[in-house]
Short mmCIF file of N, CA, C and O in Angstrom, two decimals:
data_model
loop_
_atom_site.label_atom_id
_atom_site.label_comp_id
_atom_site.label_asym_id
_atom_site.label_seq_id
_atom_site.Cartn_x
_atom_site.Cartn_y
_atom_site.Cartn_z
N MET A 1 1.34 55.90 9.68
CA MET A 1 0.96 54.69 8.97
C MET A 1 2.07 53.65 9.13
O MET A 1 3.24 53.94 9.02
N SER A 2 1.67 52.42 9.38
CA SER A 2 2.61 51.33 9.60
C SER A 2 3.21 50.85 8.28
O SER A 2 2.53 50.81 7.25
N THR A 3 4.47 50.46 8.31
CA THR A 3 5.11 49.90 7.12
C THR A 3 5.17 48.37 7.20
O THR A 3 5.74 47.74 6.34
N ILE A 4 4.57 47.80 8.22
CA ILE A 4 4.64 46.35 8.39
C ILE A 4 4.06 45.60 7.19
O ILE A 4 4.70 44.71 6.66
N PRO A 5 2.86 45.92 6.70
CA PRO A 5 2.35 45.17 5.54
C PRO A 5 3.27 45.27 4.33
O PRO A 5 3.51 44.27 3.66
N ASP A 6 3.79 46.47 4.05
CA ASP A 6 4.70 46.61 2.92
C ASP A 6 5.96 45.80 3.15
O ASP A 6 6.45 45.14 2.22
N SER A 7 6.50 45.81 4.36
CA SER A 7 7.70 45.04 4.67
C SER A 7 7.43 43.55 4.52
O SER A 7 8.26 42.82 3.98
N LEU A 8 6.28 43.09 4.99
CA LEU A 8 5.94 41.68 4.88
C LEU A 8 5.79 41.28 3.42
O LEU A 8 6.28 40.23 3.00
N GLU A 9 5.16 42.12 2.63
CA GLU A 9 5.01 41.82 1.21
C GLU A 9 6.36 41.75 0.51
O GLU A 9 6.60 40.85 -0.30
N ARG A 10 7.26 42.70 0.81
CA ARG A 10 8.60 42.69 0.21
C ARG A 10 9.38 41.46 0.64
O ARG A 10 10.04 40.81 -0.16
N THR A 11 9.28 41.13 1.92
CA THR A 11 9.98 39.96 2.45
C THR A 11 9.44 38.69 1.79
O THR A 11 10.21 37.82 1.36
N ALA A 12 8.12 38.58 1.71
CA ALA A 12 7.51 37.41 1.09
C ALA A 12 7.93 37.28 -0.37
O ALA A 12 8.22 36.18 -0.85
N ALA A 13 7.99 38.40 -1.08
CA ALA A 13 8.39 38.37 -2.49
C ALA A 13 9.84 37.91 -2.63
O ALA A 13 10.16 37.08 -3.49
N GLN A 14 10.72 38.41 -1.77
CA GLN A 14 12.15 38.01 -1.83
C GLN A 14 12.32 36.54 -1.52
O GLN A 14 12.97 35.81 -2.25
N TRP A 15 11.71 36.07 -0.43
CA TRP A 15 11.84 34.66 -0.06
C TRP A 15 11.13 33.78 -1.07
O TRP A 15 11.57 32.65 -1.32
N GLY A 16 10.07 34.25 -1.65
CA GLY A 16 9.39 33.48 -2.69
C GLY A 16 10.26 33.30 -3.91
O GLY A 16 10.29 32.22 -4.52
N ALA A 17 10.99 34.33 -4.29
CA ALA A 17 11.86 34.25 -5.45
C ALA A 17 13.06 33.34 -5.20
O ALA A 17 13.53 32.64 -6.10
N GLU A 18 13.58 33.34 -3.98
CA GLU A 18 14.78 32.55 -3.65
C GLU A 18 14.47 31.13 -3.20
O GLU A 18 15.35 30.28 -3.18
N ALA A 19 13.23 30.87 -2.81
CA ALA A 19 12.87 29.57 -2.23
C ALA A 19 13.21 28.42 -3.16
O ALA A 19 12.88 28.42 -4.33
N GLY A 20 13.90 27.45 -2.59
CA GLY A 20 14.20 26.23 -3.32
C GLY A 20 15.25 26.37 -4.40
O GLY A 20 15.42 25.46 -5.21
N THR A 21 15.99 27.48 -4.42
CA THR A 21 16.96 27.69 -5.50
C THR A 21 18.40 27.39 -5.09
O THR A 21 19.27 27.35 -5.94
N TRP A 22 18.66 27.17 -3.81
CA TRP A 22 20.05 26.98 -3.41
C TRP A 22 20.43 25.51 -3.40
O TRP A 22 19.60 24.64 -3.24
N SER A 23 21.73 25.27 -3.61
CA SER A 23 22.28 23.92 -3.52
C SER A 23 23.75 24.04 -3.11
O SER A 23 24.44 24.98 -3.51
N VAL A 24 24.20 23.09 -2.32
CA VAL A 24 25.57 23.12 -1.81
C VAL A 24 26.54 23.11 -2.99
O VAL A 24 26.39 22.32 -3.92
N GLY A 25 27.51 24.00 -2.94
CA GLY A 25 28.53 24.09 -3.98
C GLY A 25 28.31 25.19 -4.99
O GLY A 25 29.23 25.58 -5.68
N ARG A 26 27.08 25.70 -5.08
CA ARG A 26 26.80 26.76 -6.06
C ARG A 26 27.45 28.07 -5.65
O ARG A 26 27.99 28.77 -6.48
N GLY A 27 27.37 28.42 -4.36
CA GLY A 27 28.09 29.57 -3.84
C GLY A 27 27.38 30.91 -3.87
O GLY A 27 27.97 31.92 -3.51
N ARG A 28 26.11 30.97 -4.29
CA ARG A 28 25.40 32.25 -4.27
C ARG A 28 24.85 32.57 -2.89
O ARG A 28 24.72 33.72 -2.52
N ASN A 29 24.47 31.55 -2.16
CA ASN A 29 23.90 31.70 -0.83
C ASN A 29 24.92 31.14 0.15
O ASN A 29 25.57 30.14 -0.12
N TRP A 30 25.03 31.75 1.33
CA TRP A 30 26.05 31.30 2.28
C TRP A 30 25.84 29.85 2.70
O TRP A 30 26.80 29.15 3.02
N LEU A 31 24.61 29.35 2.66
CA LEU A 31 24.37 27.95 3.02
C LEU A 31 24.85 26.98 1.94
O LEU A 31 24.91 25.78 2.17
N GLU A 32 25.22 27.49 0.78
CA GLU A 32 25.70 26.65 -0.30
C GLU A 32 27.18 26.33 -0.21
O GLU A 32 27.69 25.49 -0.94
N VAL A 33 27.89 27.00 0.68
CA VAL A 33 29.33 26.81 0.82
C VAL A 33 29.58 25.51 1.60
O VAL A 33 29.10 25.36 2.73
N PRO A 34 30.31 24.55 1.02
CA PRO A 34 30.55 23.28 1.71
C PRO A 34 31.14 23.43 3.11
O PRO A 34 30.75 22.70 4.03
N ALA A 35 32.04 24.39 3.30
CA ALA A 35 32.62 24.59 4.64
C ALA A 35 31.56 25.04 5.64
O ALA A 35 31.61 24.69 6.82
N VAL A 36 30.58 25.81 5.17
CA VAL A 36 29.48 26.24 6.04
C VAL A 36 28.62 25.03 6.41
O VAL A 36 28.24 24.85 7.56
N GLN A 37 28.34 24.17 5.44
CA GLN A 37 27.59 22.95 5.72
C GLN A 37 28.32 22.06 6.72
O GLN A 37 27.71 21.52 7.65
N ASP A 38 29.64 21.94 6.56
CA ASP A 38 30.43 21.16 7.53
C ASP A 38 30.33 21.77 8.92
O ASP A 38 30.17 21.05 9.92
N ARG A 39 30.40 23.07 9.01
CA ARG A 39 30.30 23.76 10.29
C ARG A 39 28.92 23.56 10.92
O ARG A 39 28.80 23.30 12.11
N ILE A 40 27.88 23.69 10.11
CA ILE A 40 26.52 23.47 10.61
C ILE A 40 26.38 22.04 11.12
O ILE A 40 25.85 21.81 12.21
N ASN A 41 26.86 21.08 10.33
CA ASN A 41 26.79 19.68 10.77
C ASN A 41 27.53 19.48 12.08
O ASN A 41 27.05 18.79 12.98
N ARG A 42 28.71 20.09 12.21
CA ARG A 42 29.49 19.96 13.44
C ARG A 42 28.76 20.59 14.62
O ARG A 42 28.74 20.03 15.72
N LEU A 43 28.10 21.72 14.41
CA LEU A 43 27.35 22.35 15.49
C LEU A 43 26.13 21.53 15.89
O LEU A 43 25.76 21.48 17.07
N ILE A 44 25.48 20.90 14.93
CA ILE A 44 24.29 20.11 15.21
C ILE A 44 24.65 18.78 15.84
O ILE A 44 24.11 18.39 16.87
N SER A 45 25.56 18.05 15.20
CA SER A 45 25.80 16.67 15.59
C SER A 45 27.14 16.43 16.27
O SER A 45 27.37 15.36 16.82
N GLY A 46 28.04 17.41 16.15
CA GLY A 46 29.39 17.21 16.67
C GLY A 46 30.33 16.60 15.64
O GLY A 46 31.50 16.41 15.90
N ARG A 47 29.80 16.29 14.44
CA ARG A 47 30.59 15.65 13.39
C ARG A 47 30.27 16.30 12.05
O ARG A 47 29.13 16.62 11.77
N THR A 48 31.28 16.45 11.22
CA THR A 48 31.04 17.05 9.90
C THR A 48 30.33 16.08 8.96
O THR A 48 29.69 16.51 8.00
N ASP A 49 30.42 14.79 9.23
CA ASP A 49 29.84 13.79 8.33
C ASP A 49 28.42 13.37 8.71
O ASP A 49 27.87 12.45 8.12
N THR A 50 27.82 14.04 9.70
CA THR A 50 26.46 13.70 10.13
C THR A 50 25.58 14.93 9.99
O THR A 50 25.71 15.89 10.75
N ASP A 51 24.66 14.87 9.03
CA ASP A 51 23.79 16.01 8.78
C ASP A 51 22.60 16.01 9.74
O ASP A 51 22.43 15.11 10.56
N LEU A 52 21.77 17.02 9.60
CA LEU A 52 20.60 17.19 10.46
C LEU A 52 19.71 15.96 10.48
O LEU A 52 19.26 15.52 11.53
N TYR A 53 19.48 15.37 9.34
CA TYR A 53 18.54 14.25 9.25
C TYR A 53 19.06 13.02 9.98
O TYR A 53 18.32 12.37 10.72
N HIS A 54 20.31 12.70 9.78
CA HIS A 54 20.88 11.54 10.47
C HIS A 54 21.01 11.80 11.97
O HIS A 54 20.82 10.89 12.78
N TRP A 55 21.30 13.03 12.33
CA TRP A 55 21.35 13.38 13.75
C TRP A 55 19.96 13.22 14.39
O TRP A 55 19.85 12.72 15.51
N LEU A 56 18.92 13.64 13.69
CA LEU A 56 17.56 13.47 14.21
C LEU A 56 17.21 12.00 14.43
O LEU A 56 16.59 11.64 15.43
N ILE A 57 17.58 11.15 13.48
CA ILE A 57 17.34 9.71 13.64
C ILE A 57 18.04 9.22 14.92
O ILE A 57 17.44 8.48 15.71
N GLU A 58 19.28 9.61 15.11
CA GLU A 58 20.02 9.21 16.31
C GLU A 58 19.36 9.75 17.58
O GLU A 58 19.23 9.03 18.57
N LEU A 59 18.96 11.00 17.55
CA LEU A 59 18.34 11.62 18.72
C LEU A 59 17.03 10.94 19.09
O LEU A 59 16.77 10.65 20.27
N VAL A 60 16.21 10.68 18.11
CA VAL A 60 14.93 10.01 18.35
C VAL A 60 15.17 8.64 18.98
O VAL A 60 14.52 8.26 19.96
N ALA A 61 16.12 7.89 18.44
CA ALA A 61 16.44 6.57 18.98
C ALA A 61 16.97 6.65 20.41
O ALA A 61 16.56 5.86 21.27
N LYS A 62 17.86 7.61 20.68
CA LYS A 62 18.41 7.77 22.03
C LYS A 62 17.34 8.09 23.06
O LYS A 62 17.44 7.71 24.21
N ARG A 63 16.32 8.79 22.62
CA ARG A 63 15.24 9.16 23.54
C ARG A 63 14.15 8.11 23.63
O ARG A 63 13.13 8.31 24.28
N GLY A 64 14.36 6.99 22.96
CA GLY A 64 13.41 5.90 23.03
C GLY A 64 12.12 6.13 22.28
O GLY A 64 11.11 5.47 22.54
N ARG A 65 12.12 7.08 21.37
CA ARG A 65 10.92 7.38 20.58
C ARG A 65 10.97 6.60 19.29
O ARG A 65 12.03 6.22 18.81
N LEU A 66 9.82 6.38 18.73
CA LEU A 66 9.72 5.65 17.47
C LEU A 66 9.26 6.58 16.36
O LEU A 66 8.39 7.41 16.56
N MET A 67 9.86 6.42 15.22
CA MET A 67 9.42 7.13 14.03
C MET A 67 8.56 6.16 13.24
O MET A 67 8.77 4.95 13.33
N PRO A 68 7.64 6.64 12.47
CA PRO A 68 7.37 8.04 12.18
C PRO A 68 6.46 8.69 13.22
O PRO A 68 5.62 8.02 13.83
N PHE A 69 6.65 10.00 13.40
CA PHE A 69 5.73 10.79 14.20
C PHE A 69 4.46 10.99 13.37
O PHE A 69 4.46 10.81 12.16
N ASP A 70 3.38 11.37 14.02
CA ASP A 70 2.14 11.57 13.29
C ASP A 70 2.18 12.77 12.36
O ASP A 70 1.81 12.68 11.20
N ARG A 71 2.66 13.92 12.89
CA ARG A 71 2.57 15.15 12.12
C ARG A 71 3.70 16.11 12.49
O ARG A 71 4.08 16.19 13.64
N VAL A 72 4.19 16.84 11.50
CA VAL A 72 5.22 17.85 11.71
C VAL A 72 4.68 19.18 11.20
O VAL A 72 4.11 19.24 10.11
N LEU A 73 4.86 20.24 11.97
CA LEU A 73 4.48 21.59 11.56
C LEU A 73 5.74 22.43 11.49
O LEU A 73 6.54 22.44 12.43
N THR A 74 5.92 23.12 10.38
CA THR A 74 7.07 24.01 10.21
C THR A 74 6.57 25.41 9.93
O THR A 74 5.82 25.63 8.98
N LEU A 75 6.99 26.36 10.75
CA LEU A 75 6.68 27.77 10.53
C LEU A 75 7.85 28.38 9.78
O LEU A 75 8.99 28.26 10.21
N GLY A 76 7.58 29.02 8.65
CA GLY A 76 8.65 29.56 7.82
C GLY A 76 9.30 28.46 7.00
O GLY A 76 10.51 28.34 6.94
N CYS A 77 8.49 27.63 6.36
CA CYS A 77 8.98 26.44 5.66
C CYS A 77 9.68 26.73 4.34
O CYS A 77 10.37 25.86 3.81
N GLY A 78 9.52 27.93 3.79
CA GLY A 78 10.13 28.22 2.50
C GLY A 78 9.63 27.25 1.44
O GLY A 78 8.44 26.97 1.37
N ALA A 79 10.53 26.69 0.66
CA ALA A 79 10.17 25.78 -0.42
C ALA A 79 10.05 24.34 0.05
O ALA A 79 9.94 23.43 -0.77
N GLY A 80 10.08 24.11 1.36
CA GLY A 80 9.85 22.78 1.90
C GLY A 80 11.04 21.84 1.85
O GLY A 80 10.88 20.63 1.94
N ASP A 81 12.26 22.38 1.72
CA ASP A 81 13.45 21.53 1.66
C ASP A 81 13.58 20.66 2.91
O ASP A 81 13.85 19.46 2.81
N LEU A 82 13.40 21.26 4.09
CA LEU A 82 13.50 20.50 5.34
C LEU A 82 12.46 19.39 5.38
O LEU A 82 12.77 18.25 5.72
N GLU A 83 11.24 19.71 5.02
CA GLU A 83 10.16 18.74 5.10
C GLU A 83 10.39 17.58 4.13
O GLU A 83 10.15 16.42 4.48
N ARG A 84 10.90 17.86 2.93
CA ARG A 84 11.20 16.78 1.99
C ARG A 84 12.36 15.93 2.50
O ARG A 84 12.38 14.71 2.33
N GLY A 85 13.32 16.57 3.15
CA GLY A 85 14.41 15.80 3.77
C GLY A 85 13.89 14.90 4.87
O GLY A 85 14.30 13.73 4.99
N LEU A 86 12.98 15.43 5.69
CA LEU A 86 12.38 14.62 6.75
C LEU A 86 11.55 13.48 6.17
O LEU A 86 11.57 12.36 6.67
N HIS A 87 10.85 13.77 5.09
CA HIS A 87 10.08 12.72 4.40
C HIS A 87 11.03 11.61 3.94
O HIS A 87 10.69 10.42 4.03
N GLY A 88 12.20 11.99 3.48
CA GLY A 88 13.18 11.02 2.99
C GLY A 88 13.67 10.05 4.05
O GLY A 88 14.14 8.96 3.72
N ILE A 89 13.57 10.44 5.31
CA ILE A 89 13.97 9.53 6.39
C ILE A 89 12.76 8.99 7.14
O ILE A 89 12.89 8.44 8.22
N SER A 90 11.58 9.15 6.55
CA SER A 90 10.31 8.68 7.15
C SER A 90 10.13 9.20 8.57
O SER A 90 9.75 8.47 9.48
N PHE A 91 10.39 10.49 8.76
CA PHE A 91 10.31 11.10 10.08
C PHE A 91 8.87 11.22 10.58
O PHE A 91 8.61 11.07 11.76
N ALA A 92 7.93 11.50 9.67
CA ALA A 92 6.53 11.68 10.06
C ALA A 92 5.61 11.17 8.97
O ALA A 92 6.02 10.98 7.83
N ARG A 93 4.35 10.98 9.36
CA ARG A 93 3.34 10.54 8.39
C ARG A 93 2.82 11.71 7.55
O ARG A 93 2.42 11.53 6.41
N SER A 94 2.80 12.91 8.14
CA SER A 94 2.35 14.08 7.39
C SER A 94 3.12 15.31 7.83
O SER A 94 3.64 15.37 8.94
N TYR A 95 3.18 16.28 6.91
CA TYR A 95 3.94 17.50 7.13
C TYR A 95 3.07 18.69 6.75
O TYR A 95 2.36 18.64 5.74
N GLU A 96 3.13 19.73 7.54
CA GLU A 96 2.42 20.96 7.22
C GLU A 96 3.41 22.11 7.34
O GLU A 96 4.05 22.27 8.37
N GLY A 97 3.51 22.89 6.28
CA GLY A 97 4.40 24.03 6.28
C GLY A 97 3.62 25.32 6.11
O GLY A 97 2.65 25.36 5.36
N VAL A 98 4.05 26.36 6.80
CA VAL A 98 3.43 27.68 6.73
C VAL A 98 4.52 28.68 6.40
O VAL A 98 5.61 28.63 6.98
N ASP A 99 4.23 29.58 5.47
CA ASP A 99 5.21 30.60 5.10
C ASP A 99 4.47 31.81 4.57
O ASP A 99 3.41 31.68 3.94
N ALA A 100 5.03 33.00 4.81
CA ALA A 100 4.44 34.24 4.31
C ALA A 100 4.61 34.39 2.81
O ALA A 100 3.87 35.12 2.16
N ALA A 101 5.58 33.67 2.24
CA ALA A 101 5.87 33.78 0.82
C ALA A 101 5.05 32.75 0.03
O ALA A 101 5.38 31.57 0.01
N SER A 102 3.99 33.21 -0.60
CA SER A 102 3.11 32.29 -1.33
C SER A 102 3.85 31.60 -2.48
O SER A 102 3.57 30.44 -2.79
N ALA A 103 4.81 32.27 -3.10
CA ALA A 103 5.59 31.64 -4.17
C ALA A 103 6.41 30.48 -3.62
O ALA A 103 6.58 29.46 -4.29
N ALA A 104 6.92 30.63 -2.41
CA ALA A 104 7.68 29.54 -1.78
C ALA A 104 6.77 28.36 -1.50
O ALA A 104 7.15 27.21 -1.73
N ILE A 105 5.56 28.62 -1.03
CA ILE A 105 4.60 27.55 -0.76
C ILE A 105 4.27 26.81 -2.06
O ILE A 105 4.19 25.57 -2.08
N GLU A 106 4.09 27.54 -3.14
CA GLU A 106 3.78 26.89 -4.42
C GLU A 106 4.94 26.01 -4.87
O GLU A 106 4.72 24.90 -5.37
N ARG A 107 6.17 26.47 -4.67
CA ARG A 107 7.33 25.64 -5.01
C ARG A 107 7.38 24.41 -4.12
O ARG A 107 7.70 23.31 -4.58
N ALA A 108 7.07 24.59 -2.84
CA ALA A 108 7.05 23.46 -1.92
C ALA A 108 6.02 22.43 -2.34
O ALA A 108 6.29 21.22 -2.34
N ARG A 109 4.82 22.89 -2.69
CA ARG A 109 3.77 21.97 -3.13
C ARG A 109 4.18 21.21 -4.39
O ARG A 109 3.98 20.00 -4.49
N ALA A 110 4.73 21.93 -5.35
CA ALA A 110 5.13 21.29 -6.61
C ALA A 110 6.24 20.26 -6.37
O ALA A 110 6.19 19.15 -6.91
N ALA A 111 7.23 20.61 -5.54
CA ALA A 111 8.32 19.68 -5.27
C ALA A 111 7.84 18.47 -4.48
O ALA A 111 8.26 17.34 -4.73
N ALA A 112 6.92 18.68 -3.53
CA ALA A 112 6.37 17.57 -2.76
C ALA A 112 5.55 16.65 -3.66
O ALA A 112 5.63 15.43 -3.55
N ALA A 113 4.78 17.23 -4.55
CA ALA A 113 3.98 16.43 -5.48
C ALA A 113 4.88 15.62 -6.40
O ALA A 113 4.61 14.44 -6.66
N ALA A 114 5.96 16.21 -6.87
CA ALA A 114 6.91 15.51 -7.74
C ALA A 114 7.57 14.36 -6.97
O ALA A 114 7.82 13.29 -7.53
N LEU A 115 7.85 14.59 -5.70
CA LEU A 115 8.52 13.57 -4.87
C LEU A 115 7.58 12.41 -4.55
O LEU A 115 7.99 11.25 -4.62
N THR A 116 6.35 12.72 -4.23
CA THR A 116 5.43 11.69 -3.75
C THR A 116 4.47 11.18 -4.82
O THR A 116 3.85 10.13 -4.63
N GLY A 117 4.29 11.94 -5.89
CA GLY A 117 3.34 11.57 -6.91
C GLY A 117 1.90 11.83 -6.50
O GLY A 117 0.97 11.41 -7.18
N ALA A 118 1.70 12.55 -5.40
CA ALA A 118 0.35 12.82 -4.90
C ALA A 118 0.03 14.31 -5.05
O ALA A 118 0.94 15.14 -5.11
N ASP A 119 -1.26 14.62 -5.12
CA ASP A 119 -1.69 16.01 -5.10
C ASP A 119 -1.45 16.55 -3.69
O ASP A 119 -1.80 15.90 -2.70
N ILE A 120 -0.86 17.73 -3.59
CA ILE A 120 -0.55 18.33 -2.29
C ILE A 120 -1.46 19.53 -2.09
O ILE A 120 -1.47 20.44 -2.92
N ALA A 121 -2.19 19.53 -1.00
CA ALA A 121 -3.13 20.64 -0.71
C ALA A 121 -2.41 21.79 -0.05
O ALA A 121 -1.44 21.66 0.60
#
């Protein structure tokens, strides 16, 4: 008998419980450590003071593309932190996130609705 469904359910439950709970400086999750964020920024953009979102704006401009894009799809979106960040820079007109953790999707929907004031399907 395969353990994949049980593993997926356990994984979904864990990510659902943790989704949207981290913030830089708190220190419970490794992504919350400011030095880790600086390192990630340096790896992405070459600079500690340029985060993913600002680097994307620069990259899109360098490639001669115009924002907003029509649609963004994220696989493994969690609580939608990336998508809300992209929304904040008007990266796309619409965003679709998919995740195995239904609790994470519910948090993403609630946070997106709070941000935009719209019902999120």
